[in-house]
Short mmCIF file of C-alpha atoms in Angstrom, two decimals:
data_model
loop_
_atom_site.label_atom_id
_atom_site.label_comp_id
_atom_site.label_asym_id
_atom_site.label_seq_id
_atom_site.Cartn_x
_atom_site.Cartn_y
_atom_site.Cartn_z
CA UNK A 1 40.47 -28.80 -15.10
CA UNK A 2 37.47 -30.76 -16.46
CA UNK A 3 36.85 -32.84 -13.33
CA UNK A 4 36.03 -29.98 -10.97
CA UNK A 5 33.79 -28.49 -13.67
CA UNK A 6 32.00 -31.75 -14.15
CA UNK A 7 31.55 -32.18 -10.41
CA UNK A 8 30.03 -28.67 -10.18
CA UNK A 9 27.62 -29.46 -13.00
CA UNK A 10 26.58 -32.77 -11.41
CA UNK A 11 26.13 -31.13 -8.06
CA UNK A 12 24.11 -28.36 -9.60
CA UNK A 13 21.85 -30.76 -11.46
CA UNK A 14 21.37 -32.81 -8.26
CA UNK A 15 20.43 -29.72 -6.36
CA UNK A 16 17.96 -28.60 -8.97
CA UNK A 17 16.27 -31.95 -8.99
CA UNK A 18 15.91 -32.01 -5.24
CA UNK A 19 15.05 -28.33 -4.71
CA UNK A 20 11.46 -27.88 -3.62
CA UNK A 21 9.20 -25.52 -5.46
CA UNK A 22 8.29 -22.33 -3.47
CA UNK A 23 4.77 -22.37 -2.13
CA UNK A 24 2.38 -19.45 -1.52
CA UNK A 25 3.58 -18.78 2.03
CA UNK A 26 7.22 -18.65 0.97
CA UNK A 27 6.47 -16.22 -1.86
CA UNK A 28 4.46 -14.06 0.53
CA UNK A 29 7.39 -13.91 2.86
CA UNK A 30 9.59 -12.76 0.00
CA UNK A 31 7.04 -10.09 -0.80
CA UNK A 32 6.99 -8.89 2.78
CA UNK A 33 10.78 -8.31 2.57
CA UNK A 34 10.99 -6.94 -0.96
CA UNK A 35 7.81 -5.36 -2.17
CA UNK A 36 8.37 -1.65 -2.65
CA UNK A 37 4.74 -0.66 -2.25
CA UNK A 38 4.54 -2.42 1.09
CA UNK A 39 7.82 -0.88 2.23
CA UNK A 40 6.43 2.54 1.33
CA UNK A 41 3.28 1.79 3.42
CA UNK A 42 5.46 0.71 6.33
CA UNK A 43 7.42 3.99 6.19
CA UNK A 44 4.08 5.93 5.99
CA UNK A 45 2.93 4.15 9.16
CA UNK A 46 6.22 5.10 10.95
CA UNK A 47 5.60 8.71 9.93
CA UNK A 48 1.96 8.59 11.00
CA UNK A 49 2.90 7.34 14.42
CA UNK A 50 4.55 10.66 15.08
CA UNK A 51 1.32 12.62 14.76
CA UNK A 52 0.28 12.27 18.40
CA UNK A 53 3.58 13.49 19.88
CA UNK A 54 3.42 16.47 17.54
CA UNK A 55 -0.14 17.22 18.45
CA UNK A 56 0.51 16.89 22.16
CA UNK A 57 3.41 19.32 21.94
CA UNK A 58 1.04 22.21 21.23
CA UNK A 59 -0.41 21.70 24.74
CA UNK A 60 2.90 21.48 26.59
CA UNK A 61 5.13 24.41 27.72
CA UNK A 62 7.76 25.84 25.51
CA UNK A 63 11.06 26.95 26.98
CA UNK A 64 13.59 29.11 25.16
CA UNK A 65 16.88 30.80 25.80
CA UNK A 66 17.90 33.86 23.85
CA UNK A 67 20.54 36.48 24.32
CA UNK A 68 22.68 39.17 22.68
CA UNK A 69 26.18 40.65 22.99
CA UNK A 70 26.50 44.26 21.83
CA UNK A 71 29.74 46.24 21.72
CA UNK A 72 29.49 50.11 21.54
CA UNK A 73 32.47 52.24 20.47
CA UNK A 74 31.93 56.04 20.54
CA UNK A 75 33.31 59.48 21.46
CA UNK A 76 31.90 62.39 23.53
CA UNK A 77 32.92 66.06 22.91
CA UNK A 78 32.61 68.41 25.95
CA UNK A 79 31.44 72.05 25.37
CA UNK A 80 34.86 73.41 26.67
CA UNK A 81 37.09 71.16 24.64
CA UNK A 82 40.56 72.75 24.10
CA UNK A 83 40.39 74.85 27.26
CA UNK A 84 42.51 74.59 30.36
CA UNK A 85 40.73 73.88 33.67
CA UNK A 86 41.93 73.75 37.25
CA UNK A 87 41.90 70.35 38.81
CA UNK A 88 40.86 69.60 42.38
CA UNK A 89 44.49 69.42 43.44
CA UNK A 90 45.20 72.87 42.08
CA UNK A 91 46.91 71.70 38.91
CA UNK A 92 45.89 72.58 35.31
CA UNK A 93 44.52 70.16 32.63
CA UNK A 94 43.56 70.51 29.02
CA UNK A 95 40.05 69.40 28.21
CA UNK A 96 39.90 66.80 25.35
CA UNK A 97 37.28 64.58 23.76
CA UNK A 98 36.04 61.61 25.89
CA UNK A 99 36.01 57.97 24.74
CA UNK A 100 33.65 55.06 25.50
CA UNK A 101 34.17 51.27 24.91
CA UNK A 102 31.15 49.53 26.26
CA UNK A 103 29.79 45.95 25.94
CA UNK A 104 26.31 44.86 26.88
CA UNK A 105 25.51 41.14 27.35
CA UNK A 106 21.87 40.03 27.78
CA UNK A 107 20.52 36.54 28.47
CA UNK A 108 16.82 35.71 28.84
CA UNK A 109 15.26 32.37 29.77
CA UNK A 110 11.52 32.32 29.04
CA UNK A 111 8.64 29.79 29.48
CA UNK A 112 5.20 29.84 27.90
CA UNK A 113 2.46 27.46 28.98
CA UNK A 114 -0.77 27.62 27.00
CA UNK A 115 -3.79 27.86 29.31
CA UNK A 116 -6.53 28.26 26.73
CA UNK A 117 -5.90 27.70 23.07
CA UNK A 118 -8.86 25.90 21.46
CA UNK A 119 -7.09 25.42 18.17
CA UNK A 120 -4.26 23.56 19.89
CA UNK A 121 -6.65 21.27 21.61
CA UNK A 122 -8.40 20.43 18.33
CA UNK A 123 -5.02 19.84 16.76
CA UNK A 124 -4.17 17.31 19.49
CA UNK A 125 -7.50 15.53 18.95
CA UNK A 126 -6.85 15.49 15.22
CA UNK A 127 -3.47 13.96 15.72
CA UNK A 128 -5.07 10.91 17.37
CA UNK A 129 -7.37 10.49 14.40
CA UNK A 130 -4.45 10.93 11.94
CA UNK A 131 -2.43 8.20 13.74
CA UNK A 132 -5.43 5.87 13.65
CA UNK A 133 -5.89 6.68 9.92
CA UNK A 134 -2.22 5.79 9.31
CA UNK A 135 -2.78 2.43 11.05
CA UNK A 136 -5.86 1.72 8.95
CA UNK A 137 -4.01 2.52 5.74
CA UNK A 138 -1.22 0.19 6.71
CA UNK A 139 -3.68 -2.60 7.55
CA UNK A 140 -5.21 -2.02 4.11
CA UNK A 141 -1.77 -2.22 2.54
CA UNK A 142 -1.17 -5.57 4.29
CA UNK A 143 -4.42 -6.92 2.86
CA UNK A 144 -3.57 -5.56 -0.58
CA UNK A 145 -0.16 -7.32 -0.41
CA UNK A 146 -1.86 -10.62 0.40
CA UNK A 147 -4.30 -10.37 -2.52
CA UNK A 148 -1.65 -9.03 -4.92
CA UNK A 149 0.76 -11.85 -4.14
CA UNK A 150 -2.00 -14.45 -4.41
CA UNK A 151 -3.23 -13.00 -7.68
CA UNK A 152 0.27 -12.96 -9.20
CA UNK A 153 1.05 -16.45 -7.89
CA UNK A 154 -2.11 -18.04 -9.37
CA UNK A 155 -1.65 -16.05 -12.51
CA UNK A 156 1.63 -17.75 -13.04
CA UNK A 157 0.06 -21.20 -12.30
CA UNK A 158 -2.78 -20.48 -14.75
CA UNK A 159 -0.25 -19.42 -17.40
CA UNK A 160 1.77 -22.61 -16.79
CA UNK A 161 -1.41 -24.71 -17.14
CA UNK A 162 -2.34 -22.99 -20.36
CA UNK A 163 1.11 -23.65 -21.79
CA UNK A 164 1.08 -27.26 -20.75
CA UNK A 165 -2.36 -27.82 -22.19
CA UNK A 166 -1.27 -26.08 -25.39
CA UNK A 167 1.70 -28.43 -25.71
CA UNK A 168 -0.47 -31.44 -24.95
CA UNK A 169 -2.95 -30.36 -27.56
CA UNK A 170 -0.04 -29.81 -29.99
CA UNK A 171 1.18 -33.35 -29.42
CA UNK A 172 -2.36 -34.76 -29.99
CA UNK A 173 -2.81 -32.65 -33.08
CA UNK A 174 0.57 -33.71 -34.44
CA UNK A 175 -0.47 -37.35 -34.11
CA UNK A 176 -3.75 -36.59 -35.81
CA UNK A 177 -1.91 -34.80 -38.63
CA UNK A 178 0.45 -37.71 -39.12
CA UNK A 179 -2.53 -40.15 -39.21
CA UNK A 180 -4.30 -38.01 -41.78
CA UNK A 181 -1.17 -38.02 -43.97
CA UNK A 182 -0.76 -41.73 -43.76
CA UNK A 183 -4.42 -42.39 -44.59
CA UNK A 184 -4.24 -40.03 -47.55
CA UNK A 185 -1.14 -41.80 -48.87
CA UNK A 186 -2.90 -45.16 -48.73
CA UNK A 187 -5.97 -43.67 -50.28
CA UNK A 188 -8.44 -44.14 -47.42
CA UNK A 189 -8.96 -40.44 -46.81
CA UNK A 190 -9.05 -37.27 -48.93
CA UNK A 191 -6.62 -34.38 -48.88
CA UNK A 192 -9.28 -32.32 -47.03
CA UNK A 193 -8.56 -34.30 -43.83
CA UNK A 194 -4.90 -33.49 -44.08
CA UNK A 195 -5.58 -29.77 -44.63
CA UNK A 196 -7.90 -29.70 -41.60
CA UNK A 197 -5.33 -31.39 -39.44
CA UNK A 198 -2.65 -29.01 -40.68
CA UNK A 199 -4.78 -25.99 -39.97
CA UNK A 200 -5.50 -27.22 -36.45
CA UNK A 201 -1.75 -27.83 -35.93
CA UNK A 202 -0.83 -24.33 -37.11
CA UNK A 203 -3.44 -22.81 -34.79
CA UNK A 204 -2.20 -24.70 -31.73
CA UNK A 205 1.38 -23.72 -32.53
CA UNK A 206 0.31 -20.01 -32.57
CA UNK A 207 -1.48 -20.53 -29.30
CA UNK A 208 1.67 -22.15 -27.77
CA UNK A 209 3.69 -19.04 -28.62
CA UNK A 210 1.04 -16.83 -27.07
CA UNK A 211 1.02 -19.01 -23.98
CA UNK A 212 4.82 -18.73 -23.67
CA UNK A 213 4.65 -14.97 -23.92
CA UNK A 214 1.85 -14.75 -21.37
CA UNK A 215 3.75 -16.91 -18.94
CA UNK A 216 6.74 -14.60 -19.13
CA UNK A 217 4.54 -11.62 -18.49
CA UNK A 218 2.99 -13.28 -15.42
CA UNK A 219 6.41 -14.18 -14.09
CA UNK A 220 7.55 -10.59 -14.54
CA UNK A 221 4.46 -9.34 -12.63
CA UNK A 222 5.29 -11.67 -9.75
CA UNK A 223 8.98 -10.66 -9.87
CA UNK A 224 7.96 -7.03 -9.47
CA UNK A 225 6.39 -7.90 -6.14
CA UNK A 226 8.91 -10.32 -4.65
CA UNK A 227 11.97 -8.61 -6.02
CA UNK A 228 13.59 -11.58 -7.74
CA UNK A 229 12.78 -13.95 -10.60
CA UNK A 230 10.43 -16.69 -9.36
CA UNK A 231 11.69 -20.19 -9.68
CA UNK A 232 9.41 -23.23 -9.54
CA UNK A 233 6.08 -22.66 -7.86
CA UNK A 234 4.03 -25.32 -6.08
CA UNK A 235 0.85 -26.22 -8.00
CA UNK A 236 -2.66 -27.24 -6.92
CA UNK A 237 -3.18 -30.78 -5.82
CA UNK A 238 -5.11 -32.98 -8.29
CA UNK A 239 -8.84 -33.10 -7.61
CA UNK A 240 -8.59 -30.42 -4.91
CA UNK A 241 -11.85 -29.58 -3.08
CA UNK A 242 -12.63 -25.94 -2.50
CA UNK A 243 -14.52 -24.75 0.50
CA UNK A 244 -17.62 -22.48 0.42
CA UNK A 245 -17.55 -19.16 2.30
CA UNK A 246 -18.47 -19.24 5.95
CA UNK A 247 -21.00 -17.91 6.78
CA UNK A 248 -22.74 -19.13 3.64
CA UNK A 249 -25.18 -16.12 3.41
CA UNK A 250 -24.23 -12.78 1.89
CA UNK A 251 -25.70 -10.32 4.45
CA UNK A 252 -23.05 -10.73 7.24
CA UNK A 253 -20.31 -10.22 4.68
CA UNK A 254 -21.92 -7.01 3.37
CA UNK A 255 -22.53 -5.72 6.85
CA UNK A 256 -18.99 -6.35 7.80
CA UNK A 257 -17.72 -4.60 4.66
CA UNK A 258 -19.76 -1.50 5.48
CA UNK A 259 -18.24 -1.12 8.93
CA UNK A 260 -14.99 -3.05 9.20
CA UNK A 261 -13.44 -2.63 5.68
CA UNK A 262 -10.26 -0.65 6.19
CA UNK A 263 -11.06 1.71 3.37
CA UNK A 264 -14.32 2.55 5.16
CA UNK A 265 -12.47 2.91 8.48
CA UNK A 266 -10.05 5.32 6.87
CA UNK A 267 -12.87 7.32 5.30
CA UNK A 268 -14.73 7.41 8.61
CA UNK A 269 -11.63 8.81 10.35
CA UNK A 270 -11.20 11.35 7.52
CA UNK A 271 -14.80 12.45 8.19
CA UNK A 272 -14.10 12.87 11.84
CA UNK A 273 -10.95 14.83 10.98
CA UNK A 274 -13.01 17.19 8.85
CA UNK A 275 -15.36 17.90 11.74
CA UNK A 276 -12.46 18.64 14.07
CA UNK A 277 -10.98 20.92 11.38
CA UNK A 278 -14.20 23.06 11.50
CA UNK A 279 -13.70 23.53 15.22
CA UNK A 280 -10.00 24.28 14.88
CA UNK A 281 -10.75 26.94 12.28
CA UNK A 282 -13.48 28.55 14.34
CA UNK A 283 -10.89 28.91 17.10
CA UNK A 284 -9.54 31.85 15.08
CA UNK A 285 -12.37 33.86 16.65
CA UNK A 286 -11.63 32.81 20.16
CA UNK A 287 -9.21 34.50 22.66
CA UNK A 288 -6.04 32.81 23.79
CA UNK A 289 -4.50 32.76 27.26
CA UNK A 290 -0.93 31.82 28.19
CA UNK A 291 1.11 31.62 31.36
CA UNK A 292 4.47 33.35 30.84
CA UNK A 293 7.61 33.44 32.94
CA UNK A 294 11.03 34.74 32.25
CA UNK A 295 14.42 35.37 33.88
CA UNK A 296 16.84 37.87 32.35
CA UNK A 297 20.34 39.04 33.16
CA UNK A 298 22.19 41.97 31.67
CA UNK A 299 25.87 42.72 32.09
CA UNK A 300 27.33 46.11 31.09
CA UNK A 301 31.08 46.76 31.01
CA UNK A 302 32.83 49.95 29.89
CA UNK A 303 34.25 53.29 30.92
CA UNK A 304 31.02 54.90 32.10
CA UNK A 305 29.44 54.89 35.51
CA UNK A 306 26.65 52.63 34.21
CA UNK A 307 28.80 49.52 34.20
CA UNK A 308 27.35 46.62 36.27
CA UNK A 309 24.74 43.86 36.19
CA UNK A 310 21.02 43.84 36.40
CA UNK A 311 18.77 40.81 36.97
CA UNK A 312 15.01 40.62 36.27
CA UNK A 313 12.39 37.90 37.01
CA UNK A 314 8.87 38.03 35.83
CA UNK A 315 5.71 35.82 35.74
CA UNK A 316 2.24 36.69 34.43
CA UNK A 317 -0.59 36.03 32.09
CA UNK A 318 -0.65 36.91 28.42
CA UNK A 319 -3.87 37.09 26.44
CA UNK A 320 -4.91 37.89 22.90
CA UNK A 321 -8.42 38.78 21.71
CA UNK A 322 -8.94 38.79 17.99
CA UNK A 323 -11.31 41.52 16.87
CA UNK A 324 -11.20 41.77 13.06
CA UNK A 325 -9.05 40.01 10.48
CA UNK A 326 -10.72 40.92 7.20
CA UNK A 327 -13.23 38.00 7.36
CA UNK A 328 -10.43 35.48 6.79
CA UNK A 329 -11.52 33.16 9.56
CA UNK A 330 -15.16 33.30 8.49
CA UNK A 331 -14.14 32.31 4.92
CA UNK A 332 -11.95 29.40 6.20
CA UNK A 333 -14.86 28.15 8.35
CA UNK A 334 -17.11 28.06 5.27
CA UNK A 335 -14.37 26.17 3.35
CA UNK A 336 -13.96 23.55 6.09
CA UNK A 337 -17.76 23.09 6.24
CA UNK A 338 -17.76 22.36 2.51
CA UNK A 339 -14.88 19.96 2.97
CA UNK A 340 -16.78 18.21 5.75
CA UNK A 341 -19.67 17.65 3.38
CA UNK A 342 -17.21 16.24 0.82
CA UNK A 343 -15.74 13.87 3.40
CA UNK A 344 -19.19 12.69 4.36
CA UNK A 345 -20.04 11.86 0.72
CA UNK A 346 -16.64 10.23 0.25
CA UNK A 347 -17.42 8.03 3.26
CA UNK A 348 -20.75 6.99 1.82
CA UNK A 349 -19.16 6.29 -1.55
CA UNK A 350 -16.42 4.15 0.03
CA UNK A 351 -18.99 2.26 2.09
CA UNK A 352 -21.12 1.45 -0.94
CA UNK A 353 -18.09 0.41 -2.95
CA UNK A 354 -16.92 -1.93 -0.18
CA UNK A 355 -20.38 -3.47 0.03
CA UNK A 356 -20.45 -3.94 -3.74
CA UNK A 357 -17.00 -5.56 -3.78
CA UNK A 358 -18.15 -7.95 -0.98
CA UNK A 359 -21.24 -8.90 -2.97
CA UNK A 360 -19.23 -9.52 -6.13
CA UNK A 361 -16.63 -11.60 -4.32
CA UNK A 362 -19.28 -13.65 -2.46
CA UNK A 363 -21.10 -14.32 -5.73
CA UNK A 364 -17.85 -15.00 -7.43
CA UNK A 365 -16.93 -17.72 -4.86
CA UNK A 366 -20.32 -19.48 -5.17
CA UNK A 367 -20.44 -19.10 -8.91
CA UNK A 368 -16.82 -20.41 -9.12
CA UNK A 369 -17.73 -23.50 -7.04
CA UNK A 370 -20.62 -24.22 -9.39
CA UNK A 371 -18.44 -23.69 -12.44
CA UNK A 372 -15.76 -26.04 -11.04
CA UNK A 373 -18.40 -28.79 -10.55
CA UNK A 374 -19.84 -28.30 -13.95
CA UNK A 375 -16.41 -28.18 -15.66
CA UNK A 376 -15.30 -31.31 -13.83
CA UNK A 377 -18.34 -33.08 -15.27
CA UNK A 378 -17.67 -31.58 -18.68
CA UNK A 379 -14.04 -32.85 -18.52
CA UNK A 380 -15.27 -36.36 -17.96
CA UNK A 381 -17.78 -36.05 -20.74
CA UNK A 382 -15.23 -34.47 -23.10
CA UNK A 383 -12.74 -37.21 -22.48
CA UNK A 384 -15.33 -39.81 -23.25
CA UNK A 385 -16.38 -37.91 -26.35
CA UNK A 386 -12.75 -37.75 -27.57
CA UNK A 387 -12.26 -41.46 -27.05
CA UNK A 388 -15.48 -42.24 -28.89
CA UNK A 389 -14.55 -39.97 -31.82
CA UNK A 390 -11.12 -41.62 -32.00
CA UNK A 391 -12.68 -45.02 -32.15
CA UNK A 392 -15.23 -43.84 -34.68
CA UNK A 393 -12.50 -42.36 -36.77
CA UNK A 394 -10.62 -45.68 -36.83
CA UNK A 395 -13.68 -47.60 -37.93
CA UNK A 396 -14.72 -44.95 -40.45
CA UNK A 397 -17.85 -43.59 -38.92
CA UNK A 398 -16.18 -40.33 -37.87
CA UNK A 399 -14.05 -37.99 -39.84
CA UNK A 400 -10.87 -36.25 -38.97
CA UNK A 401 -12.49 -32.88 -38.08
CA UNK A 402 -14.63 -34.62 -35.50
CA UNK A 403 -11.59 -35.81 -33.60
CA UNK A 404 -9.91 -32.42 -33.83
CA UNK A 405 -13.03 -30.70 -32.51
CA UNK A 406 -13.27 -33.09 -29.66
CA UNK A 407 -9.61 -32.55 -28.78
CA UNK A 408 -10.06 -28.80 -28.89
CA UNK A 409 -13.17 -28.97 -26.70
CA UNK A 410 -11.46 -31.16 -24.11
CA UNK A 411 -8.38 -29.00 -23.73
CA UNK A 412 -10.51 -25.88 -23.65
CA UNK A 413 -12.50 -27.44 -20.84
CA UNK A 414 -9.43 -28.32 -18.84
CA UNK A 415 -8.08 -24.74 -19.25
CA UNK A 416 -11.37 -23.22 -18.10
CA UNK A 417 -11.43 -25.67 -15.11
CA UNK A 418 -7.98 -24.64 -14.08
CA UNK A 419 -8.85 -20.91 -14.32
CA UNK A 420 -12.12 -21.44 -12.43
CA UNK A 421 -10.27 -23.05 -9.53
CA UNK A 422 -7.84 -20.19 -9.24
CA UNK A 423 -10.55 -17.52 -9.55
CA UNK A 424 -12.60 -19.17 -6.84
CA UNK A 425 -9.65 -19.16 -4.47
CA UNK A 426 -8.85 -15.54 -5.23
CA UNK A 427 -12.48 -14.45 -4.78
CA UNK A 428 -12.51 -16.03 -1.34
CA UNK A 429 -9.46 -13.84 -0.39
CA UNK A 430 -11.11 -10.80 -1.94
CA UNK A 431 -14.25 -11.49 0.09
CA UNK A 432 -12.35 -11.51 3.33
CA UNK A 433 -10.47 -8.39 2.30
CA UNK A 434 -13.65 -6.53 1.52
CA UNK A 435 -15.04 -7.52 4.89
CA UNK A 436 -11.86 -6.34 6.66
CA UNK A 437 -11.07 -9.73 8.01
CA UNK A 438 -8.22 -10.98 5.75
CA UNK A 439 -5.09 -11.91 7.66
CA UNK A 440 -1.83 -13.70 6.92
CA UNK A 441 -3.30 -16.79 8.65
CA UNK A 442 -5.88 -17.02 5.86
CA UNK A 443 -3.10 -18.02 3.44
CA UNK A 444 -2.46 -21.22 5.39
CA UNK A 445 -5.57 -23.13 4.22
CA UNK A 446 -4.95 -21.95 0.65
CA UNK A 447 -1.32 -23.07 0.93
CA UNK A 448 -2.55 -26.51 2.13
CA UNK A 449 -4.15 -26.95 -1.31
CA UNK A 450 -0.73 -26.93 -3.03
CA UNK A 451 1.56 -29.76 -3.73
CA UNK A 452 4.61 -29.39 -1.45
#
């Protein structure tokens, strides 16, 4: 019983060691299949694609079949009931009440073809805009998924880096604490050095717990998108070089955001819809004209002489001219005009917001690139400063707190450098999203920066 279990454990361990960490593309594919928000957007698109067939239906003929079956039971009482009358053959008959058992069956096939209905025409034109609006909203949902997945992915990497740096700093602080204790025991340092090292150690332990908690939170956020707990994630390559935005000037990005951003496109379509709604509402004042045709058949059966069948065919024009409806249409027109003004201002607000997001993302990329270069230089300087302080501490020209401060500064710089790289990558994706040009293919160069 133990051998099979041992074999399973060994095989599991072997698989875990050889399993590759999931990269950004793989995580994005998981999100495509499992993200609830994106699934909702996909269903909304499917619903929006039905707008045009529904709008077109108001211009097409309608055909209907209706009918009825009525059964009549009744009695008729002659004026001379109870009297005896002479029949035609010379015989005598007693006059009694008469009975009727009739059934009337009616079937009507009718056709109506709108000839002039201005409201229906505007509804059809609106349906095209509504379908385009659904497509724009879905495209925006696709871009949002890319940025959400990337944000959650690099948040996890940043949290992992913070935890690793906290543990590395803990190890270094532990060594410094042990050194301070040894020096105090031999009398070469005071108890103050030991207390300083102990305080630094306690602080880094607290930071480690906070980093563990933050990592779990970031993993949970990614899990909410991809639908399962993330395993190992591919990390950035060492010394990775980040590219500047192309074009390298801000104006083309802002101009693209003002016209091609999917939020702006959706707002523009909403504005066009509001203008069409004014025309559709005004159609309440206009006459309507329809072509009508019908075929009907009526069957009558019973004891009366009216039993038989009648057929009827008809074709003609039906019109309706509205004269007065209590000013309802006039009020609705004023309402739609106000809503058009609202849609126009919403469009302008959306356009300005898209331009602002594009500016912030562009500046974020360039600022991030500058920060990365500066922090890389600071890391080199900080490492040199730490080594110098360690050497000075050994020869007695530096004290324990100098080494601890140098360690703290170096690990803080490395943490900031890690975060700056991730933020620069994410700002590049946000810039393309604001400009309306972000596609799945844009994840490929980002994915190439990862260790696979």
